[in-house]
Short mmCIF file of C-alpha atoms and ligand atoms in Angstrom, two decimals:
data_model
loop_
_atom_site.label_atom_id
_atom_site.label_comp_id
_atom_site.label_asym_id
_atom_site.label_seq_id
_atom_site.Cartn_x
_atom_site.Cartn_y
_atom_site.Cartn_z
CA UNK O 1 86.12 144.75 48.09
CA UNK O 2 85.03 143.44 44.71
CA UNK O 3 81.76 144.01 42.88
CA UNK O 4 80.61 140.46 42.24
CA UNK O 5 80.94 139.15 45.80
CA UNK O 6 78.41 140.34 48.33
CA UNK O 7 79.99 142.00 51.36
CA UNK O 8 79.58 140.18 54.65
CA UNK O 9 79.72 141.63 58.16
CA UNK O 10 79.84 138.94 60.84
CA UNK O 11 79.75 139.38 64.61
CA UNK O 12 81.38 136.77 66.83
CA UNK O 13 80.12 137.27 70.37
CA UNK O 14 82.37 134.51 71.74
CA UNK O 15 81.46 133.51 75.33
CA UNK O 16 79.63 136.73 76.13
CA UNK O 17 76.04 137.53 76.86
CA UNK O 18 73.05 136.22 78.70
CA UNK O 19 69.64 135.94 77.18
CA UNK O 20 68.21 139.36 77.96
CA UNK O 21 71.10 141.43 76.64
CA UNK O 22 71.65 139.05 73.71
CA UNK O 23 68.05 139.39 72.59
CA UNK O 24 68.20 143.15 72.97
CA UNK O 25 71.43 143.41 70.97
CA UNK O 26 70.16 141.15 68.18
CA UNK O 27 66.88 143.06 68.01
CA UNK O 28 68.78 146.35 67.68
CA UNK O 29 70.82 144.95 64.78
CA UNK O 30 67.69 143.57 63.10
CA UNK O 31 65.90 146.93 63.45
CA UNK O 32 68.86 148.71 61.92
CA UNK O 33 68.94 146.37 58.94
CA UNK O 34 65.17 146.63 58.51
CA UNK O 35 65.59 150.39 58.19
CA UNK O 36 67.63 150.18 55.02
CA UNK O 37 66.41 149.48 51.51
CA UNK O 38 66.28 145.80 50.62
CA UNK O 39 69.41 144.61 48.90
CA UNK O 40 71.28 147.77 49.81
CA UNK O 41 73.65 146.65 52.50
CA UNK O 42 76.02 143.81 53.27
CA UNK O 43 74.97 140.35 54.38
CA UNK O 44 74.93 140.35 58.18
CA UNK O 45 75.43 137.40 60.52
CA UNK O 46 75.47 137.16 64.29
CA UNK O 47 77.27 134.26 66.00
CA UNK O 48 76.12 134.19 69.64
CA UNK O 49 76.94 131.59 72.31
CA UNK O 50 75.10 128.32 71.61
CA UNK O 51 72.69 128.88 74.52
CA UNK O 52 71.29 131.91 72.69
CA UNK O 53 70.74 130.33 69.28
CA UNK O 54 67.10 129.37 69.75
CA UNK O 55 66.01 132.63 71.42
CA UNK O 56 67.86 134.70 68.83
CA UNK O 57 66.34 132.68 65.99
CA UNK O 58 62.99 133.83 67.36
CA UNK O 59 64.17 137.45 67.56
CA UNK O 60 65.62 137.45 64.04
CA UNK O 61 62.61 135.57 62.70
CA UNK O 62 64.13 134.42 59.42
CA UNK O 63 64.72 138.07 58.45
CA UNK O 64 67.79 139.45 56.70
CA UNK O 65 70.14 139.09 59.70
CA UNK O 66 71.43 135.52 59.73
CA UNK O 67 72.38 133.39 62.66
CA UNK O 68 75.71 131.60 62.88
CA UNK O 69 77.42 129.16 65.24
CA UNK O 70 80.88 129.68 66.72
CA UNK O 71 81.87 126.07 66.11
CA UNK O 72 80.40 122.84 64.75
CA UNK O 73 81.28 119.27 65.67
CA UNK O 74 82.41 117.12 62.76
CA UNK O 75 80.28 114.09 63.65
CA UNK O 76 76.58 113.71 63.04
CA UNK O 77 75.82 112.58 66.60
CA UNK O 78 77.20 110.40 69.34
CA UNK O 79 79.22 110.28 72.53
CA UNK O 80 80.84 113.72 72.31
CA UNK O 81 80.06 115.35 75.62
CA UNK O 82 79.61 119.09 75.37
CA UNK O 83 79.65 119.24 71.56
CA UNK O 84 76.99 120.35 69.11
CA UNK O 85 76.46 118.82 65.67
CA UNK O 86 75.69 120.52 62.38
CA UNK O 87 72.17 119.04 62.35
CA UNK O 88 71.49 120.58 65.75
CA UNK O 89 72.84 123.94 64.65
CA UNK O 90 70.67 123.86 61.55
CA UNK O 91 67.65 123.07 63.64
CA UNK O 92 68.50 126.04 65.86
CA UNK O 93 68.41 128.27 62.77
CA UNK O 94 72.09 128.66 61.87
CA UNK O 95 73.03 129.49 58.31
CA UNK O 96 76.73 129.95 59.01
CA UNK O 97 79.27 128.25 61.30
CA UNK O 98 82.67 129.63 62.24
CA UNK O 99 85.26 126.85 62.21
CA UNK O 100 88.96 126.91 63.04
CA UNK O 101 88.90 130.12 65.05
CA UNK O 102 92.36 130.71 66.50
CA UNK O 103 90.95 130.46 70.01
CA UNK O 104 90.12 126.86 69.14
CA UNK O 105 93.17 126.11 66.97
CA UNK O 106 95.59 127.45 69.56
CA UNK O 107 93.58 127.24 72.76
CA UNK O 108 92.14 123.77 72.17
CA UNK O 109 94.67 122.28 69.77
CA UNK O 110 92.38 121.93 66.76
CA UNK O 111 94.25 120.74 63.67
CA UNK O 112 93.72 121.62 60.01
CA UNK O 113 92.25 118.16 59.40
CA UNK O 114 89.72 118.64 62.19
CA UNK O 115 88.79 122.10 60.92
CA UNK O 116 88.26 120.66 57.45
CA UNK O 117 85.99 117.93 58.85
CA UNK O 118 83.99 120.55 60.72
CA UNK O 119 83.69 122.71 57.61
CA UNK O 120 82.54 119.69 55.61
CA UNK O 121 79.93 118.83 58.28
CA UNK O 122 78.60 122.39 58.22
CA UNK O 123 78.37 122.41 54.42
CA UNK O 124 76.80 118.98 54.43
CA UNK O 125 73.93 120.42 56.44
CA UNK O 126 73.38 123.51 54.38
CA UNK O 127 75.44 125.95 56.41
CA UNK O 128 78.23 128.17 55.14
CA UNK O 129 81.44 127.50 57.09
CA UNK O 130 83.53 130.57 57.91
CA UNK O 131 86.99 128.99 57.90
CA UNK O 132 89.48 131.02 59.96
CA UNK O 133 93.19 131.18 59.20
CA UNK O 134 95.97 133.41 60.51
CA UNK O 135 99.52 133.54 61.75
CA UNK O 136 100.86 134.08 65.27
CA UNK O 137 103.09 137.03 66.09
CA UNK O 138 106.13 134.80 66.09
CA UNK O 139 105.26 133.44 62.65
CA UNK O 140 104.81 136.97 61.34
CA UNK O 141 108.12 138.10 62.79
CA UNK O 142 109.99 135.19 61.26
CA UNK O 143 108.47 136.00 57.85
CA UNK O 144 106.36 132.85 57.70
CA UNK O 145 102.91 134.43 57.39
CA UNK O 146 102.13 133.32 53.85
CA UNK O 147 103.49 129.83 54.39
CA UNK O 148 101.39 129.39 57.53
CA UNK O 149 98.23 130.78 55.97
CA UNK O 150 98.80 128.72 52.81
CA UNK O 151 99.21 125.57 54.89
CA UNK O 152 96.08 126.24 56.90
CA UNK O 153 94.09 126.88 53.73
CA UNK O 154 95.34 123.73 52.06
CA UNK O 155 94.61 121.66 55.15
CA UNK O 156 91.33 123.05 56.32
CA UNK O 157 89.26 123.97 53.28
CA UNK O 158 86.94 121.25 51.99
CA UNK O 159 88.46 120.42 48.57
CA UNK O 160 85.12 120.51 46.79
CA UNK O 161 84.01 123.85 48.27
CA UNK O 162 82.98 126.45 45.76
CA UNK O 163 81.94 130.06 45.56
CA UNK O 164 79.25 131.06 47.97
CA UNK O 165 79.19 127.90 50.07
CA UNK O 166 82.33 128.74 52.02
CA UNK O 167 83.84 131.91 53.49
CA UNK O 168 87.47 132.38 54.54
CA UNK O 169 88.37 134.73 57.41
CA UNK O 170 91.93 135.97 57.68
CA UNK O 171 92.51 136.69 61.36
CA UNK O 172 96.10 137.30 62.44
CA UNK O 173 96.24 135.78 65.93
CA UNK O 174 98.21 138.74 67.27
CA UNK O 175 95.55 141.21 66.15
CA UNK O 176 92.60 139.46 67.80
CA UNK O 177 91.37 141.41 70.81
CA UNK O 178 94.66 143.28 70.81
CA UNK O 179 93.62 146.71 69.61
CA UNK O 180 96.10 146.62 66.76
CA UNK O 181 95.74 145.62 63.13
CA UNK O 182 98.22 144.88 60.35
CA UNK O 183 98.98 147.68 57.90
CA UNK O 184 96.64 147.98 54.93
CA UNK O 185 99.48 146.79 52.74
CA UNK O 186 99.97 143.67 54.86
CA UNK O 187 96.26 142.86 54.85
CA UNK O 188 96.16 143.30 51.07
CA UNK O 189 99.19 141.04 50.61
CA UNK O 190 97.63 138.20 52.59
CA UNK O 191 94.19 138.59 51.02
CA UNK O 192 95.64 138.58 47.48
CA UNK O 193 97.62 135.48 48.39
CA UNK O 194 94.49 133.75 49.75
CA UNK O 195 92.56 134.71 46.61
CA UNK O 196 95.26 133.23 44.38
CA UNK O 197 95.27 130.00 46.40
CA UNK O 198 91.48 129.78 46.29
CA UNK O 199 91.45 130.25 42.55
CA UNK O 200 94.09 127.55 42.13
CA UNK O 201 92.35 125.06 44.38
CA UNK O 202 88.63 125.54 43.97
CA UNK O 203 86.37 125.48 40.97
CA UNK O 204 84.75 128.77 41.91
CA UNK O 205 87.50 130.19 44.12
CA UNK O 206 86.93 133.65 42.68
CA UNK O 207 83.49 133.69 44.32
CA UNK O 208 84.64 132.87 47.86
CA UNK O 209 84.38 135.81 50.24
CA UNK O 210 87.49 136.62 52.25
CA UNK O 211 86.86 138.48 55.49
CA UNK O 212 89.41 140.28 57.62
CA UNK O 213 89.16 139.84 61.41
CA UNK O 214 91.17 141.12 64.36
CA UNK O 215 90.44 144.37 66.24
CA UNK O 216 87.95 145.69 63.69
CA UNK O 217 86.11 148.73 65.06
CA UNK O 218 83.71 151.35 63.75
CA UNK O 219 86.75 153.61 63.32
CA UNK O 220 88.86 151.33 61.13
CA UNK O 221 86.18 149.26 59.35
CA UNK O 222 85.72 151.49 56.30
CA UNK O 223 89.44 151.63 55.58
CA UNK O 224 89.81 147.87 56.01
CA UNK O 225 86.84 147.06 53.80
CA UNK O 226 88.22 149.34 51.08
CA UNK O 227 91.32 147.14 50.73
CA UNK O 228 91.29 145.04 47.53
CA UNK O 229 90.14 141.43 48.11
CA UNK O 230 88.58 142.26 51.50
CA UNK O 231 84.94 141.20 51.18
CA UNK O 232 83.85 142.04 54.70
CA UNK O 233 84.83 141.70 58.33
CA UNK O 234 84.60 139.26 61.22
CA UNK O 235 84.13 141.34 64.33
CA UNK O 236 84.63 140.17 67.91
CA UNK O 237 84.70 142.75 70.71
CA UNK O 238 83.07 145.54 68.71
CA UNK O 239 80.10 143.31 67.87
CA UNK O 240 79.11 143.29 71.55
CA UNK O 241 78.04 146.91 71.22
CA UNK O 242 75.00 147.03 68.92
CA UNK O 243 75.53 150.69 68.02
CA UNK O 244 79.14 150.10 67.05
CA UNK O 245 78.31 146.96 65.09
CA UNK O 246 75.62 148.93 63.23
CA UNK O 247 78.20 151.58 62.35
CA UNK O 248 80.41 148.87 60.87
CA UNK O 249 77.45 147.65 58.82
CA UNK O 250 76.84 151.24 57.72
CA UNK O 251 80.44 151.55 56.57
CA UNK O 252 79.88 148.51 54.34
CA UNK O 253 76.59 149.93 53.05
CA UNK O 254 78.22 153.25 52.18
CA UNK O 255 80.93 151.48 50.31
CA UNK O 256 78.40 149.45 48.34
CA UNK O 257 76.42 152.58 47.53
CA UNK O 258 79.54 154.31 46.23
CA UNK O 259 80.49 151.28 44.16
CA UNK O 260 76.99 151.21 42.64
CA UNK O 261 77.25 154.92 41.73
CA UNK O 262 80.57 154.38 40.00
CA UNK O 263 79.29 151.52 37.93
P1 LIG U 301 88.23 140.99 67.90
O1 LIG U 301 87.97 139.43 67.59
O2 LIG U 301 87.42 141.78 66.91
O3 LIG U 301 87.77 141.18 69.31
O4 LIG U 301 89.69 141.23 67.72
C1 LIG U 301 87.84 138.96 66.29
C2 LIG U 301 87.65 137.47 66.29
O5 LIG U 301 88.26 136.80 67.12
O6 LIG U 301 86.88 136.93 65.47
#
């Protein structure tokens, strides 16, 4: 983690949760955040299924826990059955939108160009896109991780993005939902590489937050967030348990408190 960028803890609920348990979980997270001193902890965002955006916006009530979408269509409106546009997501209260998650890149064949268009649409409507990148197991084993991640970054980041209006999430495909994570050294290597690419490509690349995602839990979160150039985490499975998600937020808060003491 690095002092000037604000830590971010994001929960991606994926296709899980009906209204009652979603509202309860979001309320528990909001209560937990309300219990800490203002400005003390990380930024927190919850990305529920689209059906829960409006009810959760009511639960979160514009408070410190932000709402995010799991995807965002690139077009403003039109004949795109089943899709949701950035304008609609904004109206539902989203401040962030995940784009290019591997479950969409690999499961639904989304290309870098499409991910870039989605990120641009999100930004164009005042949301912060969380642009996901990451290699498959095969790509890691053949030593192609940095090339793959570099290619995804080059192809899917809006070229005029800067600083706080975009977030990058490094999520190795083989670590997602798998119960295993790369070594700290491997995470650091990829994050340093992403930082260097961001600084080369973007005016304020040094201000872009880089999250790690893939089997983050309350047990490993503190160690992961202590790795240089890791500015927070994108959490899937463990975000479905409010108590565990709160412990991950606490790990970030403790780290920020320690950093403040050492300053
Ligand atoms: P996981 O998912 O934490 O369940 O591995 C992370 C993600 O896909 O964003």
